[in-house]
């Protein structure tokens, strides 16, 4: 039988580590098979805003996130709407973050995955790497998290 | 002692066995401190009138359960029946993720 308990208050979770200054995020899944990309961009925005150095590695279908061929149609309901919320595409988001955090964001694209999937026309600012360098960038960061599966 | 940050993004409808919740219980039984984070469709576990695994996590002394506030709002999910689950933003998640003694697992 399980006893009920009071959730620990802040400071009682047992976490004693300091805050990491660098983060490696591995993106493996297809960008549209769930809303994981929304979660990723929310996390990316927060960690960059607090000054963290973030390395992003895309594999598999995630290599299409930065394809310059990705296009989003204007809002079909309100095509003249001044709101830009329906017009941002993922590659345009990445371009904005690369421009806003030039020293803190590095975006890597796996060459083999990219070529296998025909996502070879990549936006400016990303770095195309051989898959063997994955562990190099992973080990350079203090903390890492991998999203999804290939 | 490591702190495990386990993220569950799948609903029971998509996954027969919620690995994140099971993993959280296993890690906690081994003596580790665990933060179980329900994100995306993982928040749908909160819509179940009775989720034995999630109830066990809420009752476990070594587990703290969080639900992503953004996902709760998107899906119109209330925490009314889950007083021990904490709604938290991505900033709280990031703080826990960036703690150097955290071992994150994404499901």
Coordinates of N, CA and C in Angstrom, one line a residue:
Chain A
X1 N 0.9 -1.2 0.0 CA 0.0 0.0 0.0 C 0.9 1.2 0.0
X2 N 0.5 2.2 -0.8 CA 1.3 3.4 -0.9 C 0.8 4.4 0.0
X3 N 1.7 5.1 0.7 CA 1.3 6.2 1.5 C 1.2 7.5 0.7
X4 N 0.2 8.3 1.1 CA 0.2 9.6 0.4 C 1.3 10.5 0.9
X5 N 1.7 11.4 0.2 CA 2.8 12.2 0.6 C 2.6 13.7 0.1
X6 N 3.3 14.5 0.8 CA 3.2 15.9 0.3 C 4.4 16.2 -0.6
X7 N 4.1 16.7 -1.8 CA 5.2 17.0 -2.7 C 6.3 17.8 -2.1
X8 N 7.5 17.5 -2.3 CA 8.6 18.3 -1.7 C 8.5 19.8 -2.2
X9 N 8.9 20.7 -1.3 CA 8.9 22.1 -1.7 C 10.1 22.4 -2.5
X10 N 10.2 23.6 -3.1 CA 11.4 23.9 -3.9 C 12.6 23.8 -3.0
X11 N 13.6 23.3 -3.5 CA 14.8 23.1 -2.7 C 14.9 21.8 -2.1
X12 N 13.9 21.0 -2.1 CA 13.9 19.7 -1.5 C 13.9 18.5 -2.5
X13 N 14.1 18.8 -3.7 CA 14.1 17.8 -4.8 C 15.3 17.0 -4.8
X14 N 16.3 17.4 -4.1 CA 17.6 16.7 -4.1 C 18.5 17.1 -5.1
X15 N 18.1 18.1 -6.0 CA 19.0 18.6 -7.0 C 20.0 19.5 -6.4
X16 N 21.3 19.2 -6.6 CA 22.3 20.1 -6.0 C 23.3 20.6 -7.1
X17 N 23.1 20.2 -8.3 CA 24.0 20.6 -9.4 C 23.8 22.0 -9.7
X18 N 24.9 22.6 -10.3 CA 24.9 24.0 -10.8 C 24.2 24.0 -12.1
X19 N 23.9 25.2 -12.7 CA 23.3 25.3 -14.0 C 24.3 25.1 -15.1
X20 N 24.1 24.2 -16.0 CA 25.0 24.1 -17.1 C 25.0 25.3 -18.0
X21 N 26.1 25.6 -18.6 CA 26.2 26.7 -19.5 C 26.1 26.4 -21.0
X22 N 26.2 25.1 -21.2 CA 26.1 24.6 -22.6 C 25.1 23.4 -22.7
X23 N 24.4 23.3 -23.8 CA 23.4 22.3 -24.0 C 23.4 21.8 -25.4
X24 N 23.3 20.5 -25.5 CA 23.2 19.8 -26.8 C 21.8 19.3 -27.0
X25 N 21.2 19.6 -28.1 CA 19.8 19.1 -28.4 C 19.9 18.3 -29.7
X26 N 19.6 17.1 -29.6 CA 19.5 16.2 -30.7 C 18.1 16.1 -31.2
X27 N 17.9 16.4 -32.5 CA 16.5 16.3 -33.0 C 16.5 15.1 -34.0
X28 N 15.7 14.1 -33.7 CA 15.7 12.9 -34.5 C 14.4 12.7 -35.3
X29 N 13.3 13.2 -34.8 CA 12.0 12.8 -35.3 C 11.5 13.6 -36.5
X30 N 10.5 13.2 -37.2 CA 9.9 13.9 -38.2 C 9.2 15.2 -37.6
X31 N 9.4 16.3 -38.3 CA 9.0 17.6 -37.6 C 7.5 17.7 -37.5
X32 N 6.7 16.9 -38.3 CA 5.2 17.1 -38.2 C 4.5 15.9 -37.6
X33 N 5.2 14.9 -37.1 CA 4.4 13.8 -36.6 C 3.9 14.0 -35.2
X34 N 4.3 15.1 -34.5 CA 3.7 15.4 -33.3 C 4.0 16.9 -33.0
X35 N 3.7 17.4 -31.9 CA 4.1 18.8 -31.6 C 5.4 18.9 -30.9
X36 N 6.3 17.9 -31.1 CA 7.6 18.0 -30.4 C 8.4 19.2 -30.9
X37 N 8.2 19.6 -32.1 CA 9.0 20.7 -32.6 C 8.5 22.0 -31.9
X38 N 7.3 22.1 -31.6 CA 6.8 23.3 -30.8 C 7.5 23.3 -29.4
X39 N 7.6 22.1 -28.8 CA 8.3 22.0 -27.5 C 9.7 22.4 -27.7
X40 N 10.3 21.9 -28.7 CA 11.7 22.2 -29.0 C 12.0 23.7 -29.1
X41 N 11.2 24.4 -29.9 CA 11.4 25.8 -30.2 C 11.2 26.6 -28.9
X42 N 10.2 26.1 -28.1 CA 10.0 26.8 -26.8 C 11.2 26.7 -25.9
X43 N 11.7 25.5 -25.8 CA 12.9 25.2 -25.0 C 14.1 26.0 -25.6
X44 N 14.3 26.0 -26.9 CA 15.4 26.7 -27.5 C 15.3 28.2 -27.1
X45 N 14.2 28.8 -27.2 CA 14.0 30.2 -27.0 C 14.4 30.5 -25.5
X46 N 13.9 29.6 -24.6 CA 14.2 29.9 -23.2 C 15.7 29.8 -22.8
X47 N 16.3 28.7 -23.3 CA 17.7 28.5 -23.0 C 18.6 29.5 -23.6
X48 N 18.3 29.9 -24.8 CA 19.2 31.0 -25.5 C 19.0 32.3 -24.7
X49 N 17.7 32.6 -24.3 CA 17.5 33.8 -23.6 C 18.2 33.9 -22.3
X50 N 18.5 32.8 -21.7 CA 19.2 32.8 -20.4 C 20.7 32.7 -20.6
X51 N 21.2 32.8 -21.9 CA 22.6 32.9 -22.1 C 23.3 31.6 -22.3
X52 N 22.5 30.5 -22.4 CA 23.1 29.2 -22.6 C 23.7 29.0 -24.0
X53 N 24.8 28.3 -24.2 CA 25.3 28.0 -25.5 C 24.6 26.7 -25.9
X54 N 23.9 26.8 -27.0 CA 23.1 25.6 -27.5 C 23.6 25.1 -28.8
X55 N 23.8 23.8 -28.9 CA 24.2 23.2 -30.1 C 23.0 22.3 -30.5
X56 N 22.5 22.4 -31.7 CA 21.4 21.6 -32.2 C 21.9 20.7 -33.3
X57 N 21.6 19.4 -33.2 CA 22.0 18.4 -34.2 C 20.8 17.8 -34.8
X58 N 20.6 17.9 -36.1 CA 19.4 17.3 -36.7 C 19.8 16.1 -37.5
X59 N 19.0 15.0 -37.2 CA 19.2 13.7 -37.9 C 17.8 13.3 -38.5
X60 N 17.9 12.3 -39.4 CA 16.7 11.8 -40.0 C 15.8 12.9 -40.6
X61 N 14.5 12.8 -40.5 CA 13.6 13.7 -41.1 C 13.7 15.1 -40.5
X62 N 14.3 15.2 -39.3 CA 14.5 16.5 -38.7 C 15.4 17.4 -39.5
X63 N 16.2 16.8 -40.5 CA 17.0 17.7 -41.3 C 16.2 18.6 -42.2
X64 N 14.9 18.3 -42.4 CA 14.1 19.1 -43.2 C 13.7 20.4 -42.5
X65 N 13.9 20.5 -41.2 CA 13.5 21.7 -40.5 C 14.1 22.9 -41.1
X66 N 15.4 22.8 -41.6 CA 16.1 23.9 -42.1 C 16.2 23.8 -43.6
X67 N 15.3 23.2 -44.3 CA 15.3 23.1 -45.7 C 14.8 24.4 -46.2
X68 N 15.5 25.1 -47.2 CA 15.0 26.3 -47.7 C 13.8 26.2 -48.6
X69 N 13.5 24.9 -48.9 CA 12.3 24.7 -49.8 C 11.0 24.6 -49.0
X70 N 11.1 24.6 -47.7 CA 9.9 24.5 -46.9 C 9.2 25.9 -47.0
X71 N 7.9 25.7 -47.3 CA 7.1 26.9 -47.6 C 5.8 26.9 -46.9
X72 N 5.4 28.0 -46.4 CA 4.1 28.0 -45.7 C 3.2 29.0 -46.4
X73 N 2.0 28.6 -46.8 CA 1.1 29.5 -47.5 C 0.5 30.5 -46.5
X74 N 0.1 31.7 -47.1 CA -0.5 32.7 -46.2 C -1.8 32.2 -45.6
X75 N -2.2 32.8 -44.6 CA -3.4 32.5 -43.8 C -4.6 32.4 -44.8
X76 N -5.2 31.2 -45.1 CA -6.3 31.1 -46.1 C -7.6 31.8 -45.6
X77 N -7.8 32.0 -44.3 CA -9.0 32.7 -43.8 C -8.9 34.2 -43.9
X78 N -7.7 34.7 -43.5 CA -7.5 36.1 -43.5 C -6.2 36.4 -44.2
X79 N -6.2 36.3 -45.5 CA -4.9 36.5 -46.3 C -4.3 37.9 -46.1
X80 N -5.1 38.9 -45.7 CA -4.5 40.2 -45.6 C -4.3 40.6 -44.1
X81 N -4.3 39.6 -43.3 CA -4.1 39.8 -41.8 C -2.7 40.3 -41.6
X82 N -2.6 41.4 -40.7 CA -1.2 41.8 -40.4 C -0.5 40.9 -39.5
X83 N -1.2 39.9 -38.9 CA -0.5 39.0 -38.0 C 0.4 38.1 -38.7
X84 N 1.6 38.0 -38.1 CA 2.6 37.1 -38.8 C 2.6 35.7 -38.2
X85 N 1.7 35.4 -37.3 CA 1.8 34.1 -36.6 C 1.5 32.9 -37.6
X86 N 0.9 33.1 -38.7 CA 0.6 32.0 -39.6 C 1.6 31.9 -40.7
X87 N 2.5 32.9 -40.7 CA 3.4 32.9 -41.9 C 4.8 32.4 -41.6
X88 N 5.1 32.2 -40.3 CA 6.5 31.7 -40.0 C 6.6 30.3 -40.3
X89 N 7.7 30.0 -41.0 CA 8.0 28.6 -41.2 C 9.2 28.2 -40.3
X90 N 9.4 26.9 -40.2 CA 10.5 26.5 -39.3 C 11.8 27.1 -39.7
X91 N 12.2 27.0 -41.0 CA 13.5 27.5 -41.4 C 13.6 29.0 -41.1
X92 N 12.5 29.7 -41.3 CA 12.6 31.2 -41.0 C 12.8 31.4 -39.5
X93 N 12.2 30.6 -38.6 CA 12.4 30.6 -37.2 C 13.9 30.4 -36.9
X94 N 14.4 29.4 -37.5 CA 15.9 29.1 -37.2 C 16.7 30.2 -37.7
X95 N 16.4 30.8 -38.8 CA 17.2 31.9 -39.3 C 17.2 33.1 -38.4
X96 N 16.0 33.3 -37.8 CA 15.9 34.4 -36.8 C 16.7 34.1 -35.6
X97 N 16.7 32.9 -35.1 CA 17.5 32.6 -33.9 C 19.0 32.6 -34.2
X98 N 19.4 32.2 -35.3 CA 20.8 32.3 -35.7 C 21.3 33.7 -35.8
X99 N 20.4 34.6 -36.3 CA 20.7 36.0 -36.3 C 20.7 36.7 -35.0
X100 N 19.8 36.3 -34.1 CA 19.7 36.9 -32.8 C 20.7 36.4 -31.8
X101 N 21.2 35.2 -31.9 CA 22.2 34.6 -31.0 C 23.4 34.1 -31.8
X102 N 24.1 34.9 -32.5 CA 25.2 34.4 -33.4 C 26.3 33.7 -32.6
X103 N 26.5 34.0 -31.4 CA 27.6 33.4 -30.7 C 27.2 32.2 -29.9
X104 N 25.9 32.1 -29.6 CA 25.4 31.0 -28.7 C 24.7 29.9 -29.3
X105 N 24.3 30.0 -30.6 CA 23.6 28.9 -31.3 C 24.4 28.4 -32.4
X106 N 24.5 27.1 -32.4 CA 25.2 26.4 -33.5 C 24.2 25.3 -34.0
X107 N 23.9 25.3 -35.3 CA 22.9 24.3 -35.8 C 23.6 23.4 -36.8
X108 N 23.6 22.1 -36.5 CA 24.3 21.1 -37.3 C 23.3 20.2 -38.0
X109 N 23.6 19.9 -39.2 CA 22.7 19.0 -40.0 C 23.5 17.8 -40.5
X110 N 23.0 16.6 -40.2 CA 23.7 15.4 -40.5 C 23.7 15.2 -42.1
X111 N 24.9 15.1 -42.7 CA 25.0 15.1 -44.1 C 24.3 13.9 -44.7
X112 N 24.5 12.7 -44.1 CA 23.9 11.5 -44.7 C 22.4 11.5 -44.6
X113 N 21.9 11.9 -43.5 CA 20.4 11.9 -43.4 C 19.8 13.0 -44.3
X114 N 20.5 14.1 -44.4 CA 20.0 15.1 -45.3 C 20.0 14.7 -46.8
X115 N 21.0 14.0 -47.2 CA 21.1 13.5 -48.6 C 20.1 12.4 -48.8
X116 N 20.0 11.5 -47.9 CA 19.0 10.4 -48.1 C 17.6 10.9 -48.3
X117 N 17.3 12.0 -47.7 CA 15.9 12.5 -47.7 C 15.7 13.6 -48.7
X118 N 16.7 14.0 -49.4 CA 16.6 15.0 -50.4 C 16.5 16.4 -49.8
X119 N 16.9 16.6 -48.6 CA 16.8 17.9 -48.0 C 18.1 18.6 -48.1
X120 N 18.7 18.7 -49.3 CA 20.0 19.1 -49.5 C 20.1 20.7 -49.6
X121 N 19.0 21.3 -49.9 CA 19.0 22.8 -50.0 C 18.7 23.4 -48.6
X122 N 19.8 23.6 -47.9 CA 19.6 24.1 -46.5 C 19.8 25.6 -46.5
X123 N 19.2 26.2 -45.4 CA 19.3 27.6 -45.2 C 20.7 28.0 -44.9
X124 N 21.0 29.3 -45.1 CA 22.4 29.8 -44.7 C 22.5 29.8 -43.2
X125 N 23.7 29.5 -42.7 CA 24.0 29.6 -41.3 C 24.1 28.3 -40.6
X126 N 23.5 27.2 -41.2 CA 23.6 25.9 -40.6 C 24.9 25.2 -41.1
X127 N 25.4 24.3 -40.3 CA 26.6 23.6 -40.7 C 26.3 22.1 -41.0
X128 N 26.7 21.7 -42.1 CA 26.5 20.3 -42.5 C 27.7 19.5 -42.1
X129 N 27.4 18.4 -41.4 CA 28.5 17.6 -40.8 C 28.3 16.1 -41.1
X130 N 29.4 15.4 -41.1 CA 29.3 14.0 -41.2 C 28.8 13.4 -39.9
X131 N 28.0 12.3 -39.9 CA 27.4 11.7 -38.7 C 28.4 11.4 -37.6
X132 N 29.7 11.1 -38.0 CA 30.6 10.7 -37.0 C 31.0 11.8 -36.0
X133 N 30.7 13.0 -36.4 CA 31.0 14.1 -35.5 C 29.9 14.4 -34.5
X134 N 28.8 13.6 -34.5 CA 27.8 13.7 -33.5 C 28.3 13.7 -32.1
X135 N 29.1 12.7 -31.8 CA 29.6 12.5 -30.4 C 30.5 13.7 -30.0
X136 N 31.2 14.2 -31.0 CA 32.1 15.3 -30.7 C 31.3 16.5 -30.1
X137 N 30.3 16.9 -30.8 CA 29.5 18.0 -30.3 C 28.7 17.6 -29.0
X138 N 28.2 16.4 -28.9 CA 27.5 15.9 -27.7 C 28.4 16.1 -26.5
X139 N 29.7 15.6 -26.6 CA 30.6 15.6 -25.5 C 31.1 17.0 -25.1
X140 N 31.0 18.0 -26.1 CA 31.4 19.3 -25.7 C 30.4 20.0 -24.8
X141 N 29.2 19.6 -24.8 CA 28.2 20.2 -24.0 C 28.1 19.6 -22.6
X142 N 27.7 20.5 -21.6 CA 27.5 20.0 -20.2 C 26.3 19.2 -20.0
X143 N 25.3 19.4 -20.8 CA 24.0 18.7 -20.7 C 23.5 18.4 -22.1
X144 N 22.7 17.4 -22.2 CA 22.2 17.0 -23.5 C 20.8 16.4 -23.4
X145 N 20.0 16.5 -24.5 CA 18.7 16.0 -24.5 C 18.4 15.6 -26.0
X146 N 17.8 14.4 -26.2 CA 17.5 14.0 -27.6 C 16.0 13.9 -27.7
X147 N 15.4 14.6 -28.8 CA 14.0 14.5 -29.0 C 13.7 13.5 -30.1
X148 N 12.7 12.7 -29.8 CA 12.1 11.8 -30.9 C 13.1 10.7 -31.3
X149 N 12.6 10.0 -32.3 CA 13.4 8.9 -32.8 C 13.4 9.0 -34.4
X150 N 14.4 8.5 -35.0 CA 14.6 8.6 -36.4 C 13.5 7.7 -37.1
Chain B
X1 N 24.2 11.1 -6.1 CA 22.9 10.6 -6.5 C 22.4 11.4 -7.7
X2 N 22.0 10.8 -8.7 CA 21.5 11.5 -9.9 C 20.0 11.8 -9.7
X3 N 19.6 12.9 -10.4 CA 18.2 13.3 -10.5 C 17.8 13.0 -11.9
X4 N 16.7 12.2 -12.0 CA 16.2 11.8 -13.4 C 15.1 12.8 -13.7
X5 N 15.2 13.3 -14.9 CA 14.1 14.1 -15.5 C 13.5 13.3 -16.6
X6 N 12.4 12.8 -16.4 CA 11.7 11.9 -17.4 C 10.6 12.6 -18.0
X7 N 10.6 12.7 -19.3 CA 9.5 13.4 -20.0 C 8.7 12.4 -20.7
X8 N 7.4 12.5 -20.5 CA 6.4 11.6 -21.2 C 5.6 12.4 -22.1
X9 N 5.7 12.1 -23.4 CA 4.9 12.9 -24.4 C 3.8 12.1 -25.1
X10 N 3.7 10.8 -24.8 CA 2.7 10.0 -25.5 C 1.5 9.7 -24.6
X11 N 0.4 9.6 -25.2 CA -0.9 9.3 -24.5 C -1.0 7.8 -24.5
X12 N -1.9 7.3 -23.6 CA -2.1 5.8 -23.5 C -2.8 5.3 -24.8
X13 N -3.4 6.2 -25.5 CA -4.1 5.7 -26.8 C -3.0 5.4 -27.8
X14 N -1.9 6.1 -27.8 CA -0.9 5.9 -28.8 C 0.2 4.8 -28.3
X15 N 0.3 4.6 -27.0 CA 1.3 3.7 -26.5 C 0.7 2.8 -25.5
X16 N 0.7 1.5 -25.7 CA 0.1 0.6 -24.8 C 0.6 0.7 -23.4
X17 N 1.9 0.9 -23.3 CA 2.6 1.0 -22.0 C 3.3 2.4 -22.0
X18 N 2.9 3.2 -21.0 CA 3.5 4.5 -20.8 C 4.8 4.3 -20.2
X19 N 5.9 4.3 -21.1 CA 7.2 4.0 -20.6 C 7.7 5.0 -19.6
X20 N 7.4 6.3 -19.8 CA 7.9 7.3 -19.0 C 7.4 7.1 -17.5
X21 N 6.2 6.8 -17.3 CA 5.6 6.6 -16.0 C 6.2 5.4 -15.4
X22 N 6.3 4.3 -16.1 CA 6.9 3.1 -15.6 C 8.4 3.3 -15.2
X23 N 9.1 4.0 -16.1 CA 10.5 4.3 -15.8 C 10.7 5.1 -14.6
X24 N 9.8 6.1 -14.4 CA 9.9 6.9 -13.2 C 9.7 6.1 -12.0
X25 N 8.8 5.2 -12.0 CA 8.6 4.4 -10.8 C 9.8 3.5 -10.5
X26 N 10.4 2.9 -11.6 CA 11.5 2.0 -11.4 C 12.7 2.8 -10.9
X27 N 13.0 4.0 -11.4 CA 14.1 4.8 -10.9 C 13.9 5.2 -9.5
X28 N 12.6 5.6 -9.1 CA 12.3 6.0 -7.8 C 12.5 4.9 -6.8
X29 N 12.1 3.7 -7.2 CA 12.3 2.5 -6.3 C 13.7 2.2 -6.1
X30 N 14.6 2.5 -7.0 CA 16.0 2.3 -6.9 C 16.7 3.4 -6.0
X31 N 15.9 4.4 -5.5 CA 16.4 5.4 -4.6 C 16.7 6.7 -5.3
X32 N 16.5 6.9 -6.6 CA 16.8 8.1 -7.3 C 15.6 9.1 -7.1
X33 N 16.0 10.4 -7.1 CA 15.0 11.4 -7.2 C 14.6 11.6 -8.6
X34 N 13.3 11.7 -8.8 CA 12.7 11.8 -10.2 C 11.8 13.0 -10.4
X35 N 12.0 13.7 -11.5 CA 10.9 14.6 -11.9 C 10.3 14.0 -13.1
X36 N 9.0 13.7 -13.0 CA 8.3 13.2 -14.2 C 7.5 14.4 -14.8
X37 N 7.8 14.6 -16.1 CA 7.2 15.8 -16.7 C 6.3 15.3 -17.8
X38 N 5.0 15.6 -17.7 CA 4.0 15.3 -18.7 C 3.9 16.5 -19.7
X39 N 4.3 16.1 -21.0 CA 4.3 17.1 -22.0 C 3.5 16.6 -23.2
X40 N 3.0 17.5 -24.0 CA 2.3 17.2 -25.3 C 1.2 16.2 -24.9
X41 N 1.1 15.1 -25.7 CA 0.0 14.2 -25.4 C 0.1 13.4 -24.1
X42 N 1.2 13.5 -23.5 CA 1.4 12.9 -22.2 C 0.5 13.5 -21.1
X43 N 0.1 14.7 -21.3 CA -0.8 15.4 -20.4 C -2.2 14.7 -20.4
X44 N -2.5 14.0 -21.4 CA -3.8 13.3 -21.5 C -4.0 12.3 -20.4
X45 N -2.9 11.8 -19.8 CA -3.1 10.9 -18.7 C -3.9 11.5 -17.6
X46 N -3.9 12.9 -17.5 CA -4.6 13.6 -16.5 C -6.1 13.6 -16.7
X47 N -6.5 13.2 -17.9 CA -7.9 13.2 -18.2 C -8.5 11.9 -17.8
X48 N -7.7 10.9 -17.5 CA -8.2 9.6 -17.1 C -8.7 9.7 -15.6
X49 N -9.9 9.2 -15.4 CA -10.4 9.2 -14.0 C -9.5 8.4 -13.1
X50 N -8.9 7.4 -13.6 CA -8.0 6.6 -12.7 C -6.8 6.1 -13.5
X51 N -5.7 6.6 -13.3 CA -4.5 6.1 -13.9 C -3.6 5.6 -12.8
X52 N -3.5 4.3 -12.7 CA -2.8 3.6 -11.6 C -1.3 4.0 -11.5
X53 N -0.7 4.0 -12.7 CA 0.7 4.4 -12.8 C 0.9 5.8 -12.3
X54 N 0.2 6.7 -12.8 CA 0.3 8.1 -12.5 C 0.0 8.4 -11.0
X55 N -1.0 7.7 -10.5 CA -1.3 7.8 -9.1 C -0.2 7.3 -8.2
X56 N 0.5 6.2 -8.6 CA 1.6 5.7 -7.9 C 2.8 6.7 -7.9
X57 N 3.0 7.4 -9.1 CA 4.0 8.4 -9.1 C 3.7 9.6 -8.2
X58 N 2.5 10.0 -8.2 CA 2.1 11.1 -7.3 C 2.3 10.8 -5.9
X59 N 2.1 9.5 -5.5 CA 2.2 9.1 -4.1 C 3.6 8.8 -3.7
X60 N 4.5 8.6 -4.6 CA 5.9 8.2 -4.3 C 6.7 9.3 -3.7
X61 N 7.4 9.0 -2.7 CA 8.2 10.1 -2.0 C 9.3 10.6 -2.8
X62 N 9.8 9.8 -3.8 CA 10.9 10.2 -4.6 C 10.6 10.9 -5.9
X63 N 9.3 11.0 -6.2 CA 8.8 11.5 -7.5 C 8.0 12.8 -7.3
X64 N 8.4 13.7 -8.2 CA 7.6 14.9 -8.3 C 7.1 15.0 -9.7
X65 N 5.8 15.2 -9.8 CA 5.1 15.2 -11.1 C 4.7 16.6 -11.6
X66 N 5.2 16.9 -12.8 CA 4.8 18.2 -13.4 C 4.0 18.0 -14.7
X67 N 3.3 19.0 -15.0 CA 2.6 19.0 -16.3 C 2.8 20.3 -17.0
X68 N 3.2 20.2 -18.3 CA 3.5 21.4 -19.0 C 2.2 22.3 -19.2
X69 N 2.3 23.5 -18.7 CA 1.2 24.4 -18.7 C 0.7 24.7 -20.1
X70 N 1.6 24.9 -21.0 CA 1.3 25.2 -22.4 C 0.4 24.0 -23.0
X71 N 0.8 22.8 -22.7 CA 0.1 21.6 -23.2 C -1.3 21.5 -22.6
X72 N -1.4 21.8 -21.3 CA -2.6 21.8 -20.6 C -3.6 22.8 -21.2
X73 N -3.1 24.0 -21.5 CA -4.0 25.0 -22.1 C -4.4 24.6 -23.5
X74 N -3.5 24.1 -24.3 CA -3.8 23.7 -25.6 C -4.9 22.6 -25.7
X75 N -4.9 21.7 -24.7 CA -5.8 20.6 -24.7 C -7.0 20.8 -23.8
X76 N -7.0 21.9 -23.1 CA -8.1 22.1 -22.2 C -8.2 21.2 -21.0
X77 N -7.0 20.8 -20.5 CA -7.0 19.8 -19.4 C -6.8 20.6 -18.1
X78 N -7.6 20.1 -17.1 CA -7.6 20.7 -15.8 C -6.9 19.8 -14.8
X79 N -6.2 20.4 -13.8 CA -5.5 19.6 -12.8 C -6.4 19.4 -11.6
X80 N -7.7 19.7 -11.7 CA -8.6 19.7 -10.5 C -8.5 18.3 -9.8
X81 N -8.4 17.2 -10.5 CA -8.4 15.9 -9.9 C -7.0 15.4 -9.5
X82 N -6.0 16.3 -9.7 CA -4.6 15.9 -9.4 C -3.9 16.9 -8.6
X83 N -4.2 17.0 -7.3 CA -3.6 18.1 -6.5 C -2.1 18.0 -6.3
X84 N -1.5 16.8 -6.6 CA -0.1 16.7 -6.4 C 0.7 16.9 -7.7
X85 N 0.0 17.2 -8.8 CA 0.7 17.5 -10.0 C 0.8 19.0 -10.1
X86 N 2.0 19.4 -10.5 CA 2.3 20.9 -10.6 C 2.3 21.3 -12.0
X87 N 1.6 22.4 -12.3 CA 1.6 23.0 -13.6 C 2.9 23.9 -13.7
X88 N 3.6 23.7 -14.8 CA 4.9 24.5 -14.9 C 5.2 24.9 -16.3
X89 N 5.8 26.0 -16.4 CA 6.2 26.5 -17.8 C 7.5 25.9 -18.3
X90 N 7.9 26.3 -19.5 CA 9.1 25.7 -20.1 C 10.3 26.3 -19.4
X91 N 10.2 27.4 -18.7 CA 11.3 28.0 -18.0 C 11.7 27.1 -16.8
X92 N 10.7 26.6 -16.1 CA 10.9 25.7 -15.0 C 11.6 24.4 -15.5
X93 N 11.1 23.9 -16.6 CA 11.6 22.7 -17.2 C 13.1 22.9 -17.6
X94 N 13.4 24.0 -18.2 CA 14.7 24.3 -18.6 C 15.7 24.4 -17.4
X95 N 15.2 25.0 -16.3 CA 16.0 25.1 -15.1 C 16.4 23.7 -14.6
X96 N 15.5 22.8 -14.6 CA 15.8 21.5 -14.1 C 16.6 20.7 -15.1
X97 N 16.4 20.9 -16.4 CA 17.2 20.3 -17.4 C 18.7 20.7 -17.3
X98 N 18.9 22.0 -17.1 CA 20.2 22.5 -17.1 C 21.0 22.2 -15.8
X99 N 20.3 21.7 -14.8 CA 21.1 21.3 -13.6 C 22.0 20.2 -14.0
X100 N 23.3 20.3 -13.6 CA 24.3 19.4 -14.1 C 24.2 18.0 -13.4
X101 N 23.4 17.9 -12.4 CA 23.2 16.5 -11.8 C 21.9 15.8 -12.3
X102 N 21.4 16.4 -13.4 CA 20.1 15.9 -13.9 C 20.5 14.9 -15.1
X103 N 19.8 13.8 -15.2 CA 19.9 12.9 -16.3 C 18.5 12.9 -17.0
X104 N 18.4 13.6 -18.2 CA 17.1 13.7 -18.8 C 16.9 12.5 -19.7
X105 N 15.6 12.1 -19.8 CA 15.1 11.0 -20.7 C 13.9 11.5 -21.3
X106 N 13.8 11.4 -22.7 CA 12.7 11.9 -23.4 C 11.9 10.7 -24.0
X107 N 10.7 10.6 -23.7 CA 9.9 9.5 -24.4 C 8.7 10.1 -25.1

